[in-house]
JSON list of C-alpha atoms in Angstrom, two decimals:
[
{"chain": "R", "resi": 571, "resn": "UNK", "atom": "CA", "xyz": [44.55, -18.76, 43.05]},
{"chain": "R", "resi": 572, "resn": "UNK", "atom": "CA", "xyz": [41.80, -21.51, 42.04]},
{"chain": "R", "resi": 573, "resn": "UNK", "atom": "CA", "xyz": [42.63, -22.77, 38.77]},
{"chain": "R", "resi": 574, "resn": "UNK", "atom": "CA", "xyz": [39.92, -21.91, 36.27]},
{"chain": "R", "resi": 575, "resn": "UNK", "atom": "CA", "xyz": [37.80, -23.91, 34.67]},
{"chain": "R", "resi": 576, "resn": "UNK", "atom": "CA", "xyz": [37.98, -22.29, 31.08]},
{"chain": "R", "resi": 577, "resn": "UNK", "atom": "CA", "xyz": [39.85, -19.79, 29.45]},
{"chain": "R", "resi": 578, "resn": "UNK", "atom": "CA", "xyz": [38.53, -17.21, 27.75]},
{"chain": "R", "resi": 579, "resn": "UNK", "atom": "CA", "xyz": [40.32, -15.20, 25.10]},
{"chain": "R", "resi": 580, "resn": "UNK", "atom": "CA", "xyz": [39.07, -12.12, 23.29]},
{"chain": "R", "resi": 581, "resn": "UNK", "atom": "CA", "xyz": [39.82, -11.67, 20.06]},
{"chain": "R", "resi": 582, "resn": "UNK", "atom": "CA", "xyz": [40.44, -8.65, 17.98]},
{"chain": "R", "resi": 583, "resn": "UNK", "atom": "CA", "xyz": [41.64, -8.63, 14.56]},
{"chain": "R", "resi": 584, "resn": "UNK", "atom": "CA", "xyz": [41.34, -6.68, 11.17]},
{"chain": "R", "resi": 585, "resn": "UNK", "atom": "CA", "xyz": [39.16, -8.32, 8.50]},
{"chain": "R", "resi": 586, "resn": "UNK", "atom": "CA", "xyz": [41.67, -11.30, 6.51]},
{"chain": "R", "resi": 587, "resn": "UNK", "atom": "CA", "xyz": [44.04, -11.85, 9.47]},
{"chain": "R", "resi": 588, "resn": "UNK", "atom": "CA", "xyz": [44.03, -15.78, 9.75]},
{"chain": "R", "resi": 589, "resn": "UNK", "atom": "CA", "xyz": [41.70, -15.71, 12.79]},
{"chain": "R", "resi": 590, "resn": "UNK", "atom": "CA", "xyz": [40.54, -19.19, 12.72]},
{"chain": "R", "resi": 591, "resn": "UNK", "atom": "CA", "xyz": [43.78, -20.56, 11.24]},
{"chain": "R", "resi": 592, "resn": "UNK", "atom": "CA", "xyz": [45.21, -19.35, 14.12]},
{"chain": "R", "resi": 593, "resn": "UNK", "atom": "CA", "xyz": [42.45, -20.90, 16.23]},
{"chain": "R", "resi": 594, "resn": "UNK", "atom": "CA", "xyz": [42.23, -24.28, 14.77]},
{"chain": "R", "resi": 595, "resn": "UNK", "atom": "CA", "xyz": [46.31, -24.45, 14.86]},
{"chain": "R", "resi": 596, "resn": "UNK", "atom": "CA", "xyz": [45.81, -23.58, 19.16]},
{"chain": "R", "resi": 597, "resn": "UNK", "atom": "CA", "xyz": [43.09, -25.98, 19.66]},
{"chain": "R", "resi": 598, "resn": "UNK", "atom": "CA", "xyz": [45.07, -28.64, 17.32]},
{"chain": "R", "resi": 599, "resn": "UNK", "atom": "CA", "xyz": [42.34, -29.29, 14.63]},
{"chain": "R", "resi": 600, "resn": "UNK", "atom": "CA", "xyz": [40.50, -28.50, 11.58]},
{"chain": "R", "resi": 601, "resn": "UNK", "atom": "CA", "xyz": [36.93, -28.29, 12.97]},
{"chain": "R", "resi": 602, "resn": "UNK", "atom": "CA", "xyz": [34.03, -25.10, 13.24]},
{"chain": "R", "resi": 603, "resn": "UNK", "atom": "CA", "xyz": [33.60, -24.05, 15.99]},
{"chain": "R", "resi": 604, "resn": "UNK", "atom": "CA", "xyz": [30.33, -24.10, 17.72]},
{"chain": "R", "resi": 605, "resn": "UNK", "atom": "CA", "xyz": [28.58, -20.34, 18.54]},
{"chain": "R", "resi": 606, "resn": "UNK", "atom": "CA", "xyz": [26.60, -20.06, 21.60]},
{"chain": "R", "resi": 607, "resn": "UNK", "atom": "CA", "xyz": [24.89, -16.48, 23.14]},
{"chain": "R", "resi": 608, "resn": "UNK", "atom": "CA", "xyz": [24.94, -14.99, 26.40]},
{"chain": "R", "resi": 609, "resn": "UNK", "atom": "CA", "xyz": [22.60, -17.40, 27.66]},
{"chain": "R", "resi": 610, "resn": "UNK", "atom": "CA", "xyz": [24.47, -20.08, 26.77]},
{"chain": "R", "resi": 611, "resn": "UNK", "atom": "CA", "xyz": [22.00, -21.15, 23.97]},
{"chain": "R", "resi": 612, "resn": "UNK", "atom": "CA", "xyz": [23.46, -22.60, 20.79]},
{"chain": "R", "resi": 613, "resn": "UNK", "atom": "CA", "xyz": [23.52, -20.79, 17.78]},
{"chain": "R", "resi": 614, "resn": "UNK", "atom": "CA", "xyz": [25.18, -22.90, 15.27]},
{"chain": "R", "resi": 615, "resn": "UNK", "atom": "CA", "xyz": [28.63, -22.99, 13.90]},
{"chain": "R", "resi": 616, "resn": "UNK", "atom": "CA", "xyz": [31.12, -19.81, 13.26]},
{"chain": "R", "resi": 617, "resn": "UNK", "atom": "CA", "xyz": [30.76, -20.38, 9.66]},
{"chain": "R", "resi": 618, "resn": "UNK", "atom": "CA", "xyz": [26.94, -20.75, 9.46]},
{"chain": "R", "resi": 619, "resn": "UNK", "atom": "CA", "xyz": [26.95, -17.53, 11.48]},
{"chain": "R", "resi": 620, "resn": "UNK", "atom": "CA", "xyz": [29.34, -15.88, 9.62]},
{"chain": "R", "resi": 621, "resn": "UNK", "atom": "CA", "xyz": [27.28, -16.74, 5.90]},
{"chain": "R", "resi": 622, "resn": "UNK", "atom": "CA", "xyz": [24.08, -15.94, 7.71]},
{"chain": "R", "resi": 623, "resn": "UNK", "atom": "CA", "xyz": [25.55, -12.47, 8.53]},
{"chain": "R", "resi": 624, "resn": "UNK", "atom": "CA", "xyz": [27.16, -12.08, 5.34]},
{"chain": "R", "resi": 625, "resn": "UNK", "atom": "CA", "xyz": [24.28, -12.82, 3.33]},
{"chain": "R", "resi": 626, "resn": "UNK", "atom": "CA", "xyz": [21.77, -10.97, 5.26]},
{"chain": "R", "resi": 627, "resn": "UNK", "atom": "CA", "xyz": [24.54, -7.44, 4.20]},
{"chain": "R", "resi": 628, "resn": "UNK", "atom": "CA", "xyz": [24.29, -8.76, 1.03]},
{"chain": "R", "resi": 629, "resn": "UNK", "atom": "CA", "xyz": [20.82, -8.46, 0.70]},
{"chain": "R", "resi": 630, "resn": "UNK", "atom": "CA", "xyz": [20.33, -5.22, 2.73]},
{"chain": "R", "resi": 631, "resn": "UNK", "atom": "CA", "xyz": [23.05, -4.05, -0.15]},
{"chain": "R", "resi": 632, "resn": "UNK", "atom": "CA", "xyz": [21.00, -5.13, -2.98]},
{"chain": "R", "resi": 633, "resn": "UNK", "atom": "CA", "xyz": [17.72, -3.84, -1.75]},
{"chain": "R", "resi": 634, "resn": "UNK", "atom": "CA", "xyz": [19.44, -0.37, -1.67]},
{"chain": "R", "resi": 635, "resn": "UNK", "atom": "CA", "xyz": [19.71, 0.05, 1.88]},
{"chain": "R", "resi": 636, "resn": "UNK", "atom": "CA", "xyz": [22.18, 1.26, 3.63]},
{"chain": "R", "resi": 637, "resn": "UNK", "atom": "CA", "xyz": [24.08, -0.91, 6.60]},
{"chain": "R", "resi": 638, "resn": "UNK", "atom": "CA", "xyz": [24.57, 1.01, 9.60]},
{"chain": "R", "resi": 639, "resn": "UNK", "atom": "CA", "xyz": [27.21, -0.09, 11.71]},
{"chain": "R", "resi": 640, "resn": "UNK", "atom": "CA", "xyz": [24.43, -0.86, 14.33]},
{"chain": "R", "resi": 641, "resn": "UNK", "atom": "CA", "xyz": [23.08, -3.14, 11.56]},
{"chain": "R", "resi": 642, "resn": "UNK", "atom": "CA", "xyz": [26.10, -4.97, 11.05]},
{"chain": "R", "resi": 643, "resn": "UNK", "atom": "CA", "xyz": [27.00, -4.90, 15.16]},
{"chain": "R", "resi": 644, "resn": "UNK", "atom": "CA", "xyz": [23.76, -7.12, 15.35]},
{"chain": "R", "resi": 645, "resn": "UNK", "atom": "CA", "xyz": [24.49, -9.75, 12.84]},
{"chain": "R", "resi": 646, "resn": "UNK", "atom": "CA", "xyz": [28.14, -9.94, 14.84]},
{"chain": "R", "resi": 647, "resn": "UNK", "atom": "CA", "xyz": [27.94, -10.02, 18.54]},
{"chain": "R", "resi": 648, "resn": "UNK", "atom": "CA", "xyz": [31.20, -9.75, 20.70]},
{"chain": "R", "resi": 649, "resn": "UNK", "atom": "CA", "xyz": [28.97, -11.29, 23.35]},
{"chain": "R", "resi": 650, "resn": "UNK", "atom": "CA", "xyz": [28.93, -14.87, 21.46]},
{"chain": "R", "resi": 651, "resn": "UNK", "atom": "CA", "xyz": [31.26, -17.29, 22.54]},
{"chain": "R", "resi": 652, "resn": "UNK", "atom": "CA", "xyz": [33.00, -19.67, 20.42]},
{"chain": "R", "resi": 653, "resn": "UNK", "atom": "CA", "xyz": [34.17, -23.04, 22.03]},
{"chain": "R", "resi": 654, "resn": "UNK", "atom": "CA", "xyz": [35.92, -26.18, 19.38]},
{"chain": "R", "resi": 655, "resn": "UNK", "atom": "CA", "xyz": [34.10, -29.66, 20.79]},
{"chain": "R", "resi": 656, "resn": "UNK", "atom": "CA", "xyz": [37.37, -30.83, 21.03]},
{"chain": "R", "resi": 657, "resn": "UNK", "atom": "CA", "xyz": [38.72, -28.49, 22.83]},
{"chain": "R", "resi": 658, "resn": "UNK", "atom": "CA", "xyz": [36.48, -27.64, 25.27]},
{"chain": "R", "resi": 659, "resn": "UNK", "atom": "CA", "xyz": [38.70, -25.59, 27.63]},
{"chain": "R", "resi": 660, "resn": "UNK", "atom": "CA", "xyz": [39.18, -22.61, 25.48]},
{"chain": "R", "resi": 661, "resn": "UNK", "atom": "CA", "xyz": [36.20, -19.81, 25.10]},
{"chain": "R", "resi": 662, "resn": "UNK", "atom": "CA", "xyz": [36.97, -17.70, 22.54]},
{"chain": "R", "resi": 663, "resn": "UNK", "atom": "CA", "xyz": [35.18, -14.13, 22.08]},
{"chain": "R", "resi": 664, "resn": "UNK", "atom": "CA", "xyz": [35.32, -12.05, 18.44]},
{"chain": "R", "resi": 665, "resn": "UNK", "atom": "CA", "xyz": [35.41, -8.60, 18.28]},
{"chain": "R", "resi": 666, "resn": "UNK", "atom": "CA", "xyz": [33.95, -7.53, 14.29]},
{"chain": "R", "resi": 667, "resn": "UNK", "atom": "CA", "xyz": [37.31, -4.58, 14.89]},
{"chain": "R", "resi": 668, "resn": "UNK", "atom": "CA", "xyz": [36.78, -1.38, 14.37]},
{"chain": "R", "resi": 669, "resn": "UNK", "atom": "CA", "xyz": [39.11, -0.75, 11.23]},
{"chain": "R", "resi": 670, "resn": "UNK", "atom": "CA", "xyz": [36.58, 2.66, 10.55]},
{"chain": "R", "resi": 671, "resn": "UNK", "atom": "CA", "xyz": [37.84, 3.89, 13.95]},
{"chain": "R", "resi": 672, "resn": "UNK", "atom": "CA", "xyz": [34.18, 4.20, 15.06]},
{"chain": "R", "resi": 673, "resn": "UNK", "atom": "CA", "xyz": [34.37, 5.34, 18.87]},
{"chain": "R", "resi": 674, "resn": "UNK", "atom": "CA", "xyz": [30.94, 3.62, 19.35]},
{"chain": "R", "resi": 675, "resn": "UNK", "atom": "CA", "xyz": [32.90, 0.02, 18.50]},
{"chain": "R", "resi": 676, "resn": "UNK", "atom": "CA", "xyz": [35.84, 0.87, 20.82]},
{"chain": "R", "resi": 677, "resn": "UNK", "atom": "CA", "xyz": [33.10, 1.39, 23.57]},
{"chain": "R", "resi": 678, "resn": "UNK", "atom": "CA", "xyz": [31.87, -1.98, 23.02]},
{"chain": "R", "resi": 679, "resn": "UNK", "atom": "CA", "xyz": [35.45, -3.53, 23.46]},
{"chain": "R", "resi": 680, "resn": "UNK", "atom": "CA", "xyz": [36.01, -1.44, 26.82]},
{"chain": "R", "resi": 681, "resn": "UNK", "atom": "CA", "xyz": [32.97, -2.47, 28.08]},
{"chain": "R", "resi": 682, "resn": "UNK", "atom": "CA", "xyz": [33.26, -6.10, 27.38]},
{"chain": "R", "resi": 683, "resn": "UNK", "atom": "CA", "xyz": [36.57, -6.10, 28.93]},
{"chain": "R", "resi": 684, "resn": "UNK", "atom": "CA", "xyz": [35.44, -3.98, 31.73]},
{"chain": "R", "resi": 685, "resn": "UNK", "atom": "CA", "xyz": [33.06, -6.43, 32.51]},
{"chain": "R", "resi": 686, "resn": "UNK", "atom": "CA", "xyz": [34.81, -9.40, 32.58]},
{"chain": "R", "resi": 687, "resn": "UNK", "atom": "CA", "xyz": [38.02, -8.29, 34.97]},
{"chain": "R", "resi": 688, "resn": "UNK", "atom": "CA", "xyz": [37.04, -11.26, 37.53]},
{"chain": "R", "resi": 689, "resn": "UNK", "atom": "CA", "xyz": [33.97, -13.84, 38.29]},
{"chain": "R", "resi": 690, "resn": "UNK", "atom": "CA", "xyz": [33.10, -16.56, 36.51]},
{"chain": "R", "resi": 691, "resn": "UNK", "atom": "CA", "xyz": [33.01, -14.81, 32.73]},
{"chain": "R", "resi": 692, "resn": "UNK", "atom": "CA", "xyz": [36.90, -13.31, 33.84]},
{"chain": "R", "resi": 693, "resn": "UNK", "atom": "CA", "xyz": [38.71, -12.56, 30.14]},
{"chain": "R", "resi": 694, "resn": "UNK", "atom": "CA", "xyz": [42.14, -14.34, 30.61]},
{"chain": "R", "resi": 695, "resn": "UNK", "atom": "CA", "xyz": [44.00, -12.63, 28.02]},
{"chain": "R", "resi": 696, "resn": "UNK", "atom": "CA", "xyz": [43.48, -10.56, 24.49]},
{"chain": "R", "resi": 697, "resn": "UNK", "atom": "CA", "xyz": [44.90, -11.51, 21.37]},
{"chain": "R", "resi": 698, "resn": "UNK", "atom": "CA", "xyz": [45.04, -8.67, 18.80]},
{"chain": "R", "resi": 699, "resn": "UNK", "atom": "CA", "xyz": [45.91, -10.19, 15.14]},
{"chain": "R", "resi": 700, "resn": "UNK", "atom": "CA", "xyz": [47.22, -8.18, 12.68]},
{"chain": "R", "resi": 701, "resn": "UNK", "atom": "CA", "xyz": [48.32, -9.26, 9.22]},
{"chain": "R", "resi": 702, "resn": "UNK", "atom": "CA", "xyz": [51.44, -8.49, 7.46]},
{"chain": "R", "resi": 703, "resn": "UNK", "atom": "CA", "xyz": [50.89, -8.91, 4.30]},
{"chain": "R", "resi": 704, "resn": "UNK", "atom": "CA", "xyz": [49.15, -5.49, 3.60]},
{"chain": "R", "resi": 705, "resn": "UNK", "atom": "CA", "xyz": [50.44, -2.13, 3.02]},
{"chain": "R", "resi": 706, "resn": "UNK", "atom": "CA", "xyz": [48.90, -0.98, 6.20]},
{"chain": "R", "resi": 707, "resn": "UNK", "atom": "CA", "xyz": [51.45, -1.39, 8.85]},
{"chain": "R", "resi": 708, "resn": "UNK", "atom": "CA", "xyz": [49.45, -0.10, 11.98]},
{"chain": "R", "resi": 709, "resn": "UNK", "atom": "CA", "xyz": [45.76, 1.25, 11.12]},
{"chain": "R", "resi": 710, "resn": "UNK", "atom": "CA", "xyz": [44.24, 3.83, 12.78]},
{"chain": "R", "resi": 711, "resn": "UNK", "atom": "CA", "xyz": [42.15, 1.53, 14.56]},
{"chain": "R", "resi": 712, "resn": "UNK", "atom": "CA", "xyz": [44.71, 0.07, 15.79]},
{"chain": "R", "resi": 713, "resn": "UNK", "atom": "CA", "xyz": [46.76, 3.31, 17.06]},
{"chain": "R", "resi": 714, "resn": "UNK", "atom": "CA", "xyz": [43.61, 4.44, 18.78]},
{"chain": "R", "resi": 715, "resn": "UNK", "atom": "CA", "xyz": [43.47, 1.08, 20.62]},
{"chain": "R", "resi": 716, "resn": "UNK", "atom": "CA", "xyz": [46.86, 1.03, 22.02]},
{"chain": "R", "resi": 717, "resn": "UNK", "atom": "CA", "xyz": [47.10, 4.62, 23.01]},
{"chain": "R", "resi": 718, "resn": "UNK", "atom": "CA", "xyz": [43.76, 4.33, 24.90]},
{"chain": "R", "resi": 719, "resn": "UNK", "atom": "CA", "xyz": [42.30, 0.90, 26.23]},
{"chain": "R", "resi": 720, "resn": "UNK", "atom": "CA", "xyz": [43.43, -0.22, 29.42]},
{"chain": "R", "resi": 721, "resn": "UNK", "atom": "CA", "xyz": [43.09, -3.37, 29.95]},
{"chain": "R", "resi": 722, "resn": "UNK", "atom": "CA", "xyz": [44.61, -3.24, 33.45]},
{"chain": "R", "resi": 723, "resn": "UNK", "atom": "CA", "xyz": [45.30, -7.05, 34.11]},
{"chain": "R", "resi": 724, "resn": "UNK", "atom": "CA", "xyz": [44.04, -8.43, 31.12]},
{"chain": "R", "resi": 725, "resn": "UNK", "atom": "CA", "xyz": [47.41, -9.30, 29.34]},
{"chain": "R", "resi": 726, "resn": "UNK", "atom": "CA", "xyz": [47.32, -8.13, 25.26]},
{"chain": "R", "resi": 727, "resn": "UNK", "atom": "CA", "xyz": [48.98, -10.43, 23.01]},
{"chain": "R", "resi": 728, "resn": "UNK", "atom": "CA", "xyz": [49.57, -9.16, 19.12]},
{"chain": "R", "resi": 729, "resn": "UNK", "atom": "CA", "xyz": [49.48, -11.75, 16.83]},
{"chain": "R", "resi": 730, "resn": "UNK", "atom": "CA", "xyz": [51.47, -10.63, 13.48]},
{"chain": "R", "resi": 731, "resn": "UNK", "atom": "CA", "xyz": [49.97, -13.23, 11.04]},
{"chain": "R", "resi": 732, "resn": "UNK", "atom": "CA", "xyz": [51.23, -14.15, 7.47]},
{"chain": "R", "resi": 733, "resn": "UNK", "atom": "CA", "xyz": [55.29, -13.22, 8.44]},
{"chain": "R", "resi": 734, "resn": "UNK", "atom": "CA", "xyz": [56.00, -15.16, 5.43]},
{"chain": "R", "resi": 735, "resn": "UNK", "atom": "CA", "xyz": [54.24, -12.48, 2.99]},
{"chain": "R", "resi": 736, "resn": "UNK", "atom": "CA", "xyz": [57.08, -10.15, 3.71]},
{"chain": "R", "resi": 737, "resn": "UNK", "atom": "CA", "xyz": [59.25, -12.53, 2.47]},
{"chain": "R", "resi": 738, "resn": "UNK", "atom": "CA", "xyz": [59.18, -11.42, -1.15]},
{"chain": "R", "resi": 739, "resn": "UNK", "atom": "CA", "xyz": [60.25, -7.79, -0.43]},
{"chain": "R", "resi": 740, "resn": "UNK", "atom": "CA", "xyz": [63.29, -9.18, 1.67]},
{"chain": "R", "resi": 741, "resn": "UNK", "atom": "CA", "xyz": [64.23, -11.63, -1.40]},
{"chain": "R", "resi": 742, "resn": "UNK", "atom": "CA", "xyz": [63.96, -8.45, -3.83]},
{"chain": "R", "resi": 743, "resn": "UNK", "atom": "CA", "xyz": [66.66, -6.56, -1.72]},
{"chain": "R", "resi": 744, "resn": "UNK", "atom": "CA", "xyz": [68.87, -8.93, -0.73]},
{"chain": "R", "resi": 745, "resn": "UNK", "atom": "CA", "xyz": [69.17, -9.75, -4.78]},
{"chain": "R", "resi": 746, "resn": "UNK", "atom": "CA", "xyz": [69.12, -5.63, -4.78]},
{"chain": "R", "resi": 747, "resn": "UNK", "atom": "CA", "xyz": [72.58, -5.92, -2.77]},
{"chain": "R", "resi": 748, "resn": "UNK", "atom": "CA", "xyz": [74.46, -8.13, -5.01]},
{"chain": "R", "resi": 749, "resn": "UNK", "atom": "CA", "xyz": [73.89, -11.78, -3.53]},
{"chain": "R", "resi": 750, "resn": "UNK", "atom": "CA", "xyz": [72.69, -15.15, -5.88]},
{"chain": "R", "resi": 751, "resn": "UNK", "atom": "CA", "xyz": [68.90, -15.93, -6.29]},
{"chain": "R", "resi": 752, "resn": "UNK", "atom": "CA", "xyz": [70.17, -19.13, -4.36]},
{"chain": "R", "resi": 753, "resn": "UNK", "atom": "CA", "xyz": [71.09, -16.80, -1.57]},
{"chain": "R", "resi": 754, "resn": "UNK", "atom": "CA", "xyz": [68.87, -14.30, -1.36]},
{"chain": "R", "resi": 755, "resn": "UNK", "atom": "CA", "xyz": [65.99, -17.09, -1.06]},
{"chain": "R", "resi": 756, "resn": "UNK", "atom": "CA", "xyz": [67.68, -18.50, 2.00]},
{"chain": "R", "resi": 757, "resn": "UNK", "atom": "CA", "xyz": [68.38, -15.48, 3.66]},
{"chain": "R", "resi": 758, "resn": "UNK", "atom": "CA", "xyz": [64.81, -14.08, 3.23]},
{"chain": "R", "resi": 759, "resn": "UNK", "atom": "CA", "xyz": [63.12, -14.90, 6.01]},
{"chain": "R", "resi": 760, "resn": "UNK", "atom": "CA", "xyz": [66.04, -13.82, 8.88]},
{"chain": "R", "resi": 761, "resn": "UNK", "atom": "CA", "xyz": [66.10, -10.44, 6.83]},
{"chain": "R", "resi": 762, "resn": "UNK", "atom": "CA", "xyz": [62.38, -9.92, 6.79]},
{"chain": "R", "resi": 763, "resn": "UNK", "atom": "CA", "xyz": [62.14, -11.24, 10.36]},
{"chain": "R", "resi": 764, "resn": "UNK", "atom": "CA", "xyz": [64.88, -8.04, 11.37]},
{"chain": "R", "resi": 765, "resn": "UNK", "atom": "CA", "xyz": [63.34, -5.53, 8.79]},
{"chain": "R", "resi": 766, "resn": "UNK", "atom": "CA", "xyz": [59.83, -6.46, 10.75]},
{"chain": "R", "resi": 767, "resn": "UNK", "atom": "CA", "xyz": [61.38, -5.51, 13.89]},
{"chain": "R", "resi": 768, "resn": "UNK", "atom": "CA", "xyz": [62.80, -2.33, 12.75]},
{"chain": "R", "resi": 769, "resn": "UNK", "atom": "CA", "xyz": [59.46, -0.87, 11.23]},
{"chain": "R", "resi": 770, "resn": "UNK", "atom": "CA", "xyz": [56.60, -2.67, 12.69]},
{"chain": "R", "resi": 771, "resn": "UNK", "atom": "CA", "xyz": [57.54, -3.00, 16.23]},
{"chain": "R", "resi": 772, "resn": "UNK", "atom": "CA", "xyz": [58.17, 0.11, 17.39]},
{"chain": "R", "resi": 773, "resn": "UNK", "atom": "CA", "xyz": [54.65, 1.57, 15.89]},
{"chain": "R", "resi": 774, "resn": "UNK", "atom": "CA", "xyz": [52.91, -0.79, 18.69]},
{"chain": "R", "resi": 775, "resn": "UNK", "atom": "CA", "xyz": [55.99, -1.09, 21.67]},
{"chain": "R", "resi": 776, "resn": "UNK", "atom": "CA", "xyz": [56.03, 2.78, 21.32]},
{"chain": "R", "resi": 777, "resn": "UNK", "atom": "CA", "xyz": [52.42, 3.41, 22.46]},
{"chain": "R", "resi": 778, "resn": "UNK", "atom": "CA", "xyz": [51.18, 4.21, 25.73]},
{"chain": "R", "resi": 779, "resn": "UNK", "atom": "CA", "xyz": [49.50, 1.34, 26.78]},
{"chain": "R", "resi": 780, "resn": "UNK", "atom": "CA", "xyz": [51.64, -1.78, 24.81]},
{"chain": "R", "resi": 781, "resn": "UNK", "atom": "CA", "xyz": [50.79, -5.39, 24.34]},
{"chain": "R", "resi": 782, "resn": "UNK", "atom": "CA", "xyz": [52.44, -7.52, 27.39]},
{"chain": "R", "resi": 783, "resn": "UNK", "atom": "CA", "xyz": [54.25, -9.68, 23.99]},
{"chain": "R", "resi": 784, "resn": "UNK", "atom": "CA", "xyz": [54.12, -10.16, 20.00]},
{"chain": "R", "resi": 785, "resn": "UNK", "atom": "CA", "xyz": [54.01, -13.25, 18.39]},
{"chain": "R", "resi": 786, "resn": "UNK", "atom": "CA", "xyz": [55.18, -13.79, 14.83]},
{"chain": "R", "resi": 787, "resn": "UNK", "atom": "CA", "xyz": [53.24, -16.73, 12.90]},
{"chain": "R", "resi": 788, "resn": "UNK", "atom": "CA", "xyz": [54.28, -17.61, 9.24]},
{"chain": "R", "resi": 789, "resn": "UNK", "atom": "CA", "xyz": [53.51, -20.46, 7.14]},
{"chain": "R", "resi": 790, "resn": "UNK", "atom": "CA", "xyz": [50.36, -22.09, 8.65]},
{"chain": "R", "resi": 791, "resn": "UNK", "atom": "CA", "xyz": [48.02, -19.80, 6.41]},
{"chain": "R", "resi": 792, "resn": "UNK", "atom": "CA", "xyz": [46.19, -20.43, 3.90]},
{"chain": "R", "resi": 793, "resn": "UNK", "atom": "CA", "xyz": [45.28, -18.44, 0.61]},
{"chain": "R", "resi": 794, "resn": "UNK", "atom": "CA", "xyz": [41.56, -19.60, 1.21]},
{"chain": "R", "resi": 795, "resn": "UNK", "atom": "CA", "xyz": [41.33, -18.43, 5.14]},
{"chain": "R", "resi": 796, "resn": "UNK", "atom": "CA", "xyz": [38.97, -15.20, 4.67]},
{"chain": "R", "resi": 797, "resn": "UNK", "atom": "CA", "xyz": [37.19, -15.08, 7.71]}
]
């Protein structure tokens, strides 16, 4: 097979996961990336796009009105592409999620994936992120997702971002079973790291149509990373 020219990742991802932590850390630096549309026209920056969108809710709030999902699927198009100057060689696509479950917003993924199974647009692989440090293990969303997208060859990779925030609760019982704060500091992460694969796992290996692998990230996040 040719060796591509690009590759293009699509990303899904529940609101707070460390998306473009995760991004920068890839591409190896601390830049914005730039937004372009279908056509290949520039749009600006993800985080001039991202205020533009947030402020225009904002507004549509204040005035009383209320934001459709259509609204908001316009301000956020799946269709945009994403690309770091520096590293040219990645194309990255963001899906807004569909936390709500909204069928219309799982459409959109299939279709985009759909779409892209070969040519010169083909979607290389799918990274789902999903954050750890919430008391939502697996959403809805999520369930839906891996029980009924195909993605035939488009590999799915889950991303389980901020590892570290389950750190605490693993400190709290080791302490719990009798060992030193010294101790039960150390031995933390290793316990939260097996406690992870005992709950969260098997709520995404389990499903009919799995990711192809998981990835655990902890400690490049920071507090500030909301987008």
């Amino acid at each position: 097979m040719p060796k591509p020219q690009c590759f293009r990742v699509l990303i899904i991802r529940r609101a707070n996961a460390g998306k473009t932590t995760v991004l920068r850390a890839v591409c190896g630096t601390d830049e914005e990336p730039k937004v372009y549309d279908r056509k290949g026209h520039k749009v600006g920056s993800f985080r001039t796009v991202f205020r533009s969108a947030r402020n225009k809710i904002a507004g549509a709030e204040g005035s009383g009105a209320i934001l459709s999902p259509c609204a908001e699927r316009g301000l956020h198009d799946i269709e945009y592409s994403m690309v770091f100057p520096s590293c040219p060689g990645f194309i990255f696509h963001d899906s807004r999620g569909f936390e709500s479950g909204a069928t219309d917003e799982l459409d959109v993924v299939r279709d985009f994936i759909q779409a892209r199974v070969d040519g010169k647009e083909q979607l290389h692989i799918i990274w789902y992120c999903i954050p750890t440090d919430t008391n939502r293990v697996i959403t809805a969303a999520e369930r839906v997702f891996f029980e009924n997208i195909d993605t035939g060859r488009v590999p799915v990779l889950v991303l389980f971002t901020k590892l570290d925030a389950l750190d605490a609760a693993a400190y709290t019982a080791l302490e719990a079973n009798g060992l030193s704060p010294a101790e039960a500091k150390k031995g933390a992460p290793a316990y939260a790291e097996e406690q992870f694969k005992k709950t969260h796992l098997p709520l995404i290996n389990d499903q009919p149509y799995p990711p192809k692998g998981v990835v655990c990230l902890r400690s490049i996040f920071l507090a500030t990373d909301l987008l």
